[in-house]
Every structure is written in C-alpha cells, then in structure tokens.
Amino acid sequence: MGRQLLCKRQRSMVKNKADLLKTGEAGIWKGENMKLSSAKRILAGGLCGIMLVSAVPPAEVLAASDISSVVESNLNIKESQIRQQLTGDLILPDTVEGLDGASIQYSVAEEDAPYVKVEGNTLKITRPYAGQGNYDFTLTATVAANDASCVKEFPMTIREGDKDDSYAGYLYVCFANKGGSDVQQIHFFLSEDGLNWTALNGCNPAFLAGSDYTDRVYKTDNVNYAVAEETNIEETTAGDASVLFPFEGEDQGIRDPYMLRGAKADGSDSDKVWILATDLNTMAPQYGGNWGTMSHDGSTSLFIYETEDFVNWTRRWVDVGSEIEAGAAWAPEAIYNPEKDNYLIYWSCRVATDGYSRNRIYCNETDDFVTFGPTKMYEQEAFYKNWGKLVNANDGYGNIDTSQLWVADTETGDPYGTVYRVVKDETDNHIELMSADSVLDPNVDYDSSDPGRITPYEKDGTLFTTLEELNGAGYNDYQRADVVWNWFRNESAGNHFQKIDQAGMEKYSGAYEGATMFKFFDRDEWCVMIDYYGKNSVRYEPYVTYDLSQPDSIRKVSDGYGRTGGDVGCHGGMIPVTLEEYNTLLDTYNSDAGVDNYHALSYISVDKRELEEVLGQLDEAIRDTEHYTAAKIQKMKNWKSLGESYAEDSTVSFEKISQVVTNAKNLMGEVKPEKLNTWSYEDGNWYYYNEAGEKAKGWLKLLDTWYYLKDDGVMATGWLKLGNTWYYLKGNGAMATGWQLIENTWYYLKDSGAMATGWLRLGNTWYYLKDSGAMATGWLKLGNTWYYLKDSGAMATGWLKLGNTWYYLKDSGAMATGWLRLGNTWYYLKDSGAMATGWLKLGNTWYYLKDSGAMASSQWIGKYYVNASGAWTKTR
C-alpha cells in the first residue's frame, strides 16, 4: 500500500561514514566483528533503516533490526491499508504487539495543518469543503524501543464534503419476505453504510408508490397481485413507479432483481440504470409449490426496467430462453465487457437437451438492453468432480445464481483489471468465489458456439451422443453429470474462471444462494451478500473482504448489520447511489407516512460548512459601512437571506449553495474605494468605480469620451474585438475615432469607434481600408479591377503619371484599358494600363499614337497615311 519504513539510532552520534570506518578511536565502533562489506551496507543509509550508536555490540544492532521487522509486521492502520476516505476523527494504535514498553509518536507535515492534526493517539480530521477535492497526506509513526527508533509512514486520505454527485449511500433492490411468505415484487431498501438497510415505501412493493397504472392492478391475497381485465398492457410500459409491476408476466411476480449502471466507453449511457428480474411467482396455482415444475414449465422471459432518475421508468419483457428449449430463465445479472464495449446478460436455467437434468448459466450480448444477441451457454461448472462420488444428487451437480464484478488494477489504474465471480454449487448449496482476466473465455469462439450442440463423449467404453442413449445406460446422477458436462464443455463461453478457496464462506451450506457483490465506495473493501433462505427472519447476510484475490480472506460479518424492524429483503442486488439519488429515492418511495410498517429516513444534506462560514462573514460585512456602499450592503443582505433559507433546506443542491458562496465572497472582496465615480490605479491597471462603488464593466461614457472596461474591470487599451467589430482604445483608454496612425499604419475609426474596412468616402475623396483596417496605398486589385491609392490614401482619378508612364483612372477609380475617348481624342491604354505611344498593331490594323497619347487621324505620318479612324491605309 505504499507504506515506507525507516529505522534509525541516535544520528547525532555519527558524523559521517569515514568516521565509522576508523579503528581504535573512542566512541567509534571497530569493525573487527563485521566484514567491511557488511558495515558499508549498514552505513549506506539508514538504507536498511538502522544507524549505529557508539560502542554498540553486534547483538544490539540485530535487536534494532528486529524492531523494524516487528513494526513493519505489527503496527498497522487499517484505514491506510484499505485507502479509507476519512470523514471523522480516528483513534490510532498506541501499542505494538511484540514490543512491550514501546512508545509511538505520530506526526503530520506542517502543510497538512488545515485538515489534520495529531492529539496523542487521536487523528483529528477536518474535511475539505465540498468542491475542494479529497486531501491526501502522510501520517508518520515514530516507534521507540530498546534505544532504537523506527519510522513508518502511512498514506491517508480525507474525503471532501458531500456534493449532489458524491456517493452517499447504497440502494438494494430485491423481493421481500413478510411473515414467512415471499412478496414477489420489486422492493427498494436504502443504506448509508451498506450493512444496515431500511425499506422504502414501508417495505411494500415499489410499484405502489406510483399512480399512473396502479388502478389497473388489484390484490388477490395478502402478498399476490393481478392485472385487471381489459388492461392494455402496451400502455403501461413507460411512466412512474407503477411501471415496475410485471404486467406482461405469466404469474404477475418478480424475483431475483439485479441492478447495474451504464458503462459504455463513450459515456453515452452513463446516466442509465437497469433492473433485470426473473418472471416468476412461486405461489402461482399452476405450480402447486413444485420447484421442479417451475424449472420445467416456467417463463423463459426476463423483465428489464430502465431509468435515468429513479422516478420515471420504462419496462421490457424479453424472451431469452425459448430458442434453447429452456424450462425457465432465472436470476438474471449483467456485466460490462470492455473487450467488446457491450454487456453480457447471464441467467440460470435447465434445458431439454439433457432432459432438464441440471441448471447452468446461459447468456446473451446486448449494447443497450433493448436488442439482444442469440442465447449462448456461459457457465457449467464441473462441481461433480469436486465430490468424486454420488453425493446428495441435487440438480445433477448444477450451478445457479452467478454474480460478477470488476476490480481495478491498482498498478495500472485500469478499472477492468480482474473479474470476480460468486456462484452457487447446487450439490450442497454453498457459494464459491472465482476469478478471471476477461468476461469471456478467450479460447472459445463465442459467435460460433452452440448451446445445444453435443460433442459425443465416451464413458465406460460406450460413446454417448444422445439423451436417449444416456437414459438407457442406467447411470446414477453422478455418472450422468460426467457425461452431460463433457457433452457441452466446448460450448461454454465462461468456464475459464479459477477457484479461490474461501473456507470462511464455503462452510455455510444447506440453504444459501443468490450471492451478489458490491464494493464500498469509500474504501478498498468488498461485500458479498448471500441469501440465507433457510431463515426467513434473516435472509441476506453480509460477508466482507479487503482483497478478493486472497484465499480465505472473506469473513462473515458477525454484528453491526441488519434491517429496520421486520423488513426482510431477499435475493437482489446493490449499487452505490449519489446524494442526489438517495434523496430522490426518499422523495419518491418514502413519502407516505401512513403506509403500514413505514420507517422514516432522513435526507442526506450536501456540505454546508462553507455556506455557514460565509453567512457569518456576511453578518459582519453588512455592518461595515466604512468599506462598503449602501448598494453593496443591500446586495449582501439579499444573498444572506437566500443563504439562510438554503442552510435550513435539507434537500438544497450544492450548485445553489455555491452560487451564494461565490457571489457573497465577490461582494465582500470588492471594498468601497476612497472616492466613488472615479478612476483607481491598482496593481498596474486602471479601474473605474461607479456610483455603487463597484468596478464598471463594458462601455463607459464619461463626458464626451467612451472607455471600455473588461469583464474583470480592467480598462482596455489598444485593439479590442467585440463580436465581429474592432475598436481602438488609446493609451489613456479613450476610444479612438477618425484617422489614427498606429505603428506606422493609418486606420480609420468611425464615429461609433468601429474600425472601417472596404471603401470609405470622406467628403469627395474615396479611401480603401483593407480587411486588417490598414489604409491602402499604391496599386490595389479588387476582383478583376485595378485602382490606385495615392500616398495620402486618396483614390486617384483621371490621368496619373507614375515614373515615365501615364495611366488613366476612371471616375470610379478603375484603371482604364483598351480604347479611351476623352472629348474628341482617342487614347489606347495597354492591358497593364500604360498609355500607348508610337505605332500600335491591333489585330491586322496599325495605328499611330502621338507622344501625348492622342491617336493620329486623317494625316501622313512620314510616308504612311492614317485615315479618319486612325487606321494606316496607304504608303507613298
């Protein structure tokens, strides 16, 4: 568990290693009685944990070493070993067995003081406030005996205060027993410790807490119910708690319910909870109380209930057994299979293939508990081999009531480290524990396995291939068990588990079944619950262990457990529930004080200590008119009033408490400045305090100038983007407008302060601002059009000379190309926009452009003549 052990002896007597290797000096141990290598091994540290005192003989050194081993073995703090999340003070051991007269001094680090301190042998605990997280620390025990001291360290954890989503208790779903008779309906029990349970709804069926469909159910006798005639069952599959009645069932009874939470890898079903249950009422008249008839001619369907809030439910009735000719389908449970990211639902039954000779576990895969894969064989234990002879001949040495859970790998943190299984051996009705690394046997092809396929098996020189052949062999149940088990050994997809001996659990036999397991949420301890059906006043009993992997580690809880009054829960399942869920279950199933056998339960409240502390601080702050404005004090009063109402509300959410705490702290942290309606320079930033003494936020207009204060109140400077709009705040915070030269670039800010982009007309002059807001100069291409912006940013029009080249920009600013007529004169602008001069050939025609760019017409140019259209037509 990460504990560290260090032993030392009076370090002050030894200066350094070299001193101890000297010989003959007074006060220094001579090395003649120990080889140098051994001396080095001791000296190299307290490495082995021992330090030497002057003139200590070798015998005492060994005694000191013995002290360390005794302390390591015999000084233990269970809460550290099992990683218990502490919620209250803890009494620490004050003696060490085997070290008479030894003293133990406990200590913690200085930085742990806000949460833990040591007073004698009592560890005084202060839980972190809800939302602060658990607090880990190291408890150091210094043990002194025989002039030596040993130090042992214990890692410890203090649990934070409870929030709505903190696990705060446990929910037990089951059928019940009243006066020796099974009440075969869904029942709920609650517990804060997982050992002591109180029934909800007065230990009456949970469906009676609903109202949607209870008028369609009537009581037939003291413990049985039936569906009213002409009830449309399809209309009853979704609604409140009344959905929990087994409307579709053949017997209107429910047994062996089991509960699990969604666990898909993507978290898509993490808010779902399912209850799986057997469709059976053993007191139905068609069975005549005969368990054999129930197992041959029972329902092959299972009930599946789904909820996300324990208030609203949906119900499904799923046939899983008829396809394998099952006689019934009992005690369903399910486990998440991380290798396939799905669930395996498994259940007990007998099948026609072997003449209903024994119970096995069969299974189906599902992603959502709505659709299911084909039925496969999951588990048929070879229990007959354990006996080696004909014993009791009960159910052909079958196995029922398998329950499984995952235990995390503490080294890797993988939540799916080892899967543990408890299963009932029907031979003498005891429970066994097993484990594996996977839900399915990796050596069995699950998809191609066939639960009805017989692999021929030879026994005593005879090859058995059919039930008829086996029936004619004259074998007793033990011999038949050998044949039947070998028929199906290749089809069982979950027989790879290895047994872990648990004598303290296995010794209980005769009337034990329905085992299930759960982990306590606040420590590394597991509970195995076993239904002792031989005593109806007791039924489920707890067995616990700190390590399921260790043989003989499971022990029956001797005392400190039970149920309220005469409430008796039977075969079922348990899960941890959050504080919010716990209180919701109380509201939904424990609200009618008039119900017979009703037991009041109390809400579990979220952690209110920080709220109570803040309310006290608010009380003082409200009287502090020197530092707080009247407006702020009024706000404090409002939050104080709300907080006081929350303090009295046992069901208030942590979210609401946090809202009060946060807002109150913010108010108290914002003290009144020396002057209201003024600027304040604090920690390198400017703030503006308004007339309420609060830091202004957002746009602020003072006289004719706008400022922007960020969400934290800091005055903005420089560029600021709000939504899709940019603004510029000067160094003094003032919002800029008009032309602004910023880092050698001109920008234009409109009267609203918004940075201009695109074309901008000021007076009769056009400017272009790029997407960045920067003013464009020089040539600018927009689409297929060129423009020229002067150094001033003004858009050029008319003739423009750049270097030795003339260009013409139209009134729109667009650069002209091709023929251009100005007045009565034609010009030609090349594709580059440059004005043409001299001879110009366009197509097959020559033109002459004068130095001014004007096209010549109706005249001789040297020996060439150009006509009225400017085209060269003749030569002289």
PDB file of C-alpha atoms in Angstrom, residues 36 65 96 185 530 700 732 793:
ATOM      1  CA  LEU A  36      33.701  -4.259   5.761  1.00  0.00           C
ATOM      2  CA  SER A  65      16.863  -4.624  13.106  1.00  0.00           C
ATOM      3  CA  VAL A  96       2.935  -2.511  19.062  1.00  0.00           C
ATOM      4  CA  GLN A 185     -42.403  -7.719  -6.433  1.00  0.00           C
ATOM      5  CA  ILE A 530     -25.687 -14.237   0.463  1.00  0.00           C
ATOM      6  CA  LEU A 700     -18.483  53.643 -20.182  1.00  0.00           C
ATOM      7  CA  ASN A 732      -5.445  56.796 -21.837  1.00  0.00           C
ATOM      8  CA  GLY A 793      -4.710  57.086 -49.372  1.00  0.00           C
TER       9      GLY A 793
END
